[in-house]
């Protein structure tokens, strides 16, 4: 488990958010901006990118102006299963189109339940199938 000071964690988070916001602003600049009365496809991404950049600047400012007190000065980063969940979400994104949504969601839920919950494989499989069918029913009705 990695331990960081709150100041360093805020600077890292602000840097990641700032980088994302710069990417969003630059990428939305390739689309027509439009105006307030008739916004184009680049209007809202640009606005949201600027807002995100302001939030990241606020995080940096806070990191160097506010002193944390007591236990809040050190943060423990990491979780026993965090990497496995990140890996499962990545695999879901890679196989979603090839396997189809129903199969990919069922596989994702099954793997997460096997890894994270103390369930037997057949209980996890039943829950995964139910989650997949409920997802299909919900989005089938909604869309």
mmCIF file of C-alpha atoms in Angstrom:
data_model
loop_
_atom_site.group_PDB
_atom_site.id
_atom_site.type_symbol
_atom_site.label_atom_id
_atom_site.label_comp_id
_atom_site.label_asym_id
_atom_site.label_seq_id
_atom_site.Cartn_x
_atom_site.Cartn_y
_atom_site.Cartn_z
ATOM 1 C CA UNK A 1 0.000 0.000 0.000
ATOM 2 C CA UNK A 2 1.340 3.403 -1.004
ATOM 3 C CA UNK A 3 1.189 6.281 1.455
ATOM 4 C CA UNK A 4 1.208 9.870 0.197
ATOM 5 C CA UNK A 5 0.822 13.233 1.803
ATOM 6 C CA UNK A 6 -2.435 14.984 1.026
ATOM 7 C CA UNK A 7 -0.527 17.787 -0.702
ATOM 8 C CA UNK A 8 1.163 15.387 -3.132
ATOM 9 C CA UNK A 9 -2.103 13.521 -3.756
ATOM 10 C CA UNK A 10 -3.878 16.807 -4.570
ATOM 11 C CA UNK A 11 -1.109 17.853 -6.951
ATOM 12 C CA UNK A 12 -1.219 14.466 -8.708
ATOM 13 C CA UNK A 13 -5.023 14.608 -9.016
ATOM 14 C CA UNK A 14 -4.868 18.203 -10.249
ATOM 15 C CA UNK A 15 -2.216 17.284 -12.816
ATOM 16 C CA UNK A 16 -4.299 14.410 -14.166
ATOM 17 C CA UNK A 17 -7.447 16.559 -14.306
ATOM 18 C CA UNK A 18 -5.506 19.411 -15.902
ATOM 19 C CA UNK A 19 -4.083 17.103 -18.552
ATOM 20 C CA UNK A 20 -7.533 15.696 -19.282
ATOM 21 C CA UNK A 21 -9.009 19.179 -19.522
ATOM 22 C CA UNK A 22 -6.282 20.362 -21.912
ATOM 23 C CA UNK A 23 -6.939 17.295 -24.091
ATOM 24 C CA UNK A 24 -10.715 17.949 -24.066
ATOM 25 C CA UNK A 25 -10.236 21.630 -24.934
ATOM 26 C CA UNK A 26 -7.782 20.836 -27.738
ATOM 27 C CA UNK A 27 -9.922 18.039 -29.154
ATOM 28 C CA UNK A 28 -13.140 20.059 -29.002
ATOM 29 C CA UNK A 29 -11.344 22.851 -30.870
ATOM 30 C CA UNK A 30 -11.497 20.665 -33.973
ATOM 31 C CA UNK A 31 -15.300 20.912 -33.943
ATOM 32 C CA UNK A 32 -17.418 23.956 -34.772
ATOM 33 C CA UNK A 33 -17.938 26.034 -31.627
ATOM 34 C CA UNK A 34 -21.145 27.829 -32.554
ATOM 35 C CA UNK A 35 -22.491 30.387 -30.096
ATOM 36 C CA UNK A 36 -24.606 30.679 -26.982
ATOM 37 C CA UNK A 37 -27.832 30.948 -28.985
ATOM 38 C CA UNK A 38 -26.896 28.120 -31.345
ATOM 39 C CA UNK A 39 -24.172 25.954 -29.817
ATOM 40 C CA UNK A 40 -22.146 23.727 -32.090
ATOM 41 C CA UNK A 41 -20.763 20.295 -31.229
ATOM 42 C CA UNK A 42 -17.609 21.840 -29.749
ATOM 43 C CA UNK A 43 -19.430 24.247 -27.435
ATOM 44 C CA UNK A 44 -20.174 22.089 -24.394
ATOM 45 C CA UNK A 45 -16.932 20.075 -24.444
ATOM 46 C CA UNK A 46 -14.979 23.335 -24.505
ATOM 47 C CA UNK A 47 -16.994 24.799 -21.638
ATOM 48 C CA UNK A 48 -16.628 21.607 -19.589
ATOM 49 C CA UNK A 49 -12.898 21.448 -20.365
ATOM 50 C CA UNK A 50 -12.418 25.006 -19.137
ATOM 51 C CA UNK A 51 -14.419 24.278 -15.974
ATOM 52 C CA UNK A 52 -12.337 21.173 -15.349
ATOM 53 C CA UNK A 53 -9.163 23.192 -15.835
ATOM 54 C CA UNK A 54 -10.407 25.704 -13.255
ATOM 55 C CA UNK A 55 -11.144 22.886 -10.800
ATOM 56 C CA UNK A 56 -7.652 21.463 -11.282
ATOM 57 C CA UNK A 57 -6.133 24.915 -10.716
ATOM 58 C CA UNK A 58 -8.196 25.184 -7.535
ATOM 59 C CA UNK A 59 -6.847 21.826 -6.364
ATOM 60 C CA UNK A 60 -3.260 22.994 -6.892
ATOM 61 C CA UNK A 61 -3.980 26.239 -5.091
ATOM 62 C CA UNK A 62 -5.585 24.352 -2.217
ATOM 63 C CA UNK A 63 -2.676 21.935 -2.024
ATOM 64 C CA UNK A 64 -0.251 24.764 -1.312
ATOM 65 C CA UNK A 65 -2.436 27.025 0.829
ATOM 66 C CA UNK A 66 -4.409 24.712 3.140
ATOM 67 C CA UNK A 67 -2.572 22.705 5.767
ATOM 68 C CA UNK A 68 -4.159 19.327 6.579
ATOM 69 C CA UNK A 69 -4.657 18.483 10.235
ATOM 70 C CA UNK A 70 -4.151 15.213 12.116
ATOM 71 C CA UNK A 71 -4.726 11.964 10.239
ATOM 72 C CA UNK A 72 -5.777 13.823 7.090
ATOM 73 C CA UNK A 73 -2.161 14.757 6.391
ATOM 74 C CA UNK A 74 -1.311 11.232 5.137
ATOM 75 C CA UNK A 75 -3.335 9.194 2.683
ATOM 76 C CA UNK A 76 -3.096 5.460 2.104
ATOM 77 C CA UNK A 77 -3.463 4.697 -1.592
ATOM 78 C CA UNK A 78 -4.333 1.248 -2.843
ATOM 79 C CA UNK A 79 -6.748 -1.577 -2.262
ATOM 80 C CA UNK A 80 -6.305 -5.276 -2.355
ATOM 81 C CA UNK A 81 -8.626 -5.786 -5.317
ATOM 82 C CA UNK A 82 -8.354 -2.393 -6.998
ATOM 83 C CA UNK A 83 -6.022 -3.583 -9.744
ATOM 84 C CA UNK A 84 -8.264 -6.555 -10.514
ATOM 85 C CA UNK A 85 -11.327 -4.332 -10.919
ATOM 86 C CA UNK A 86 -9.349 -1.959 -13.152
ATOM 87 C CA UNK A 87 -8.230 -4.936 -15.231
ATOM 88 C CA UNK A 88 -11.832 -6.235 -15.449
ATOM 89 C CA UNK A 89 -13.136 -2.845 -16.636
ATOM 90 C CA UNK A 90 -10.354 -2.664 -19.229
ATOM 91 C CA UNK A 91 -11.156 -6.150 -20.503
ATOM 92 C CA UNK A 92 -14.860 -5.237 -20.597
ATOM 93 C CA UNK A 93 -14.087 -2.275 -22.828
ATOM 94 C CA UNK A 94 -11.979 -4.428 -25.140
ATOM 95 C CA UNK A 95 -14.461 -7.302 -25.533
ATOM 96 C CA UNK A 96 -17.749 -5.391 -25.406
ATOM 97 C CA UNK A 97 -18.167 -4.992 -29.144
ATOM 98 C CA UNK A 98 -16.847 -8.426 -30.063
ATOM 99 C CA UNK A 99 -18.888 -10.439 -27.559
ATOM 100 C CA UNK A 100 -21.951 -8.243 -27.480
ATOM 101 C CA UNK A 101 -23.319 -6.298 -24.556
ATOM 102 C CA UNK A 102 -25.270 -9.123 -22.896
ATOM 103 C CA UNK A 103 -22.376 -11.574 -22.851
ATOM 104 C CA UNK A 104 -19.771 -8.954 -21.918
ATOM 105 C CA UNK A 105 -21.826 -7.568 -19.016
ATOM 106 C CA UNK A 106 -22.571 -11.074 -17.736
ATOM 107 C CA UNK A 107 -18.883 -11.992 -17.902
ATOM 108 C CA UNK A 108 -17.866 -8.746 -16.185
ATOM 109 C CA UNK A 109 -20.361 -9.149 -13.344
ATOM 110 C CA UNK A 110 -19.448 -12.816 -12.936
ATOM 111 C CA UNK A 111 -15.719 -12.096 -12.683
ATOM 112 C CA UNK A 112 -16.248 -9.193 -10.278
ATOM 113 C CA UNK A 113 -18.491 -11.293 -8.045
ATOM 114 C CA UNK A 114 -16.056 -14.212 -8.037
ATOM 115 C CA UNK A 115 -13.122 -11.955 -7.141
ATOM 116 C CA UNK A 116 -14.783 -9.489 -4.771
ATOM 117 C CA UNK A 117 -17.648 -11.345 -3.132
ATOM 118 C CA UNK A 118 -17.595 -14.582 -1.181
ATOM 119 C CA UNK A 119 -20.048 -16.270 -3.566
ATOM 120 C CA UNK A 120 -20.010 -19.733 -5.056
ATOM 121 C CA UNK A 121 -19.524 -19.841 -8.807
ATOM 122 C CA UNK A 122 -23.129 -20.860 -9.579
ATOM 123 C CA UNK A 123 -24.532 -18.030 -7.427
ATOM 124 C CA UNK A 124 -22.240 -15.551 -9.164
ATOM 125 C CA UNK A 125 -23.267 -16.961 -12.557
ATOM 126 C CA UNK A 126 -26.977 -16.625 -11.723
ATOM 127 C CA UNK A 127 -26.473 -13.038 -10.522
ATOM 128 C CA UNK A 128 -24.443 -12.219 -13.643
ATOM 129 C CA UNK A 129 -27.133 -13.576 -15.969
ATOM 130 C CA UNK A 130 -29.816 -11.698 -14.014
ATOM 131 C CA UNK A 131 -27.812 -8.455 -14.138
ATOM 132 C CA UNK A 132 -27.248 -8.855 -17.862
ATOM 133 C CA UNK A 133 -30.928 -9.522 -18.557
ATOM 134 C CA UNK A 134 -32.033 -6.627 -16.346
ATOM 135 C CA UNK A 135 -29.591 -4.336 -18.136
ATOM 136 C CA UNK A 136 -30.960 -5.481 -21.498
ATOM 137 C CA UNK A 137 -34.564 -5.000 -20.361
ATOM 138 C CA UNK A 138 -33.843 -1.552 -18.929
ATOM 139 C CA UNK A 139 -32.027 -0.225 -21.996
ATOM 140 C CA UNK A 140 -34.401 -2.014 -24.368
ATOM 141 C CA UNK A 141 -37.278 -0.097 -22.801
ATOM 142 C CA UNK A 142 -35.369 3.144 -22.410
ATOM 143 C CA UNK A 143 -33.980 3.270 -25.896
#
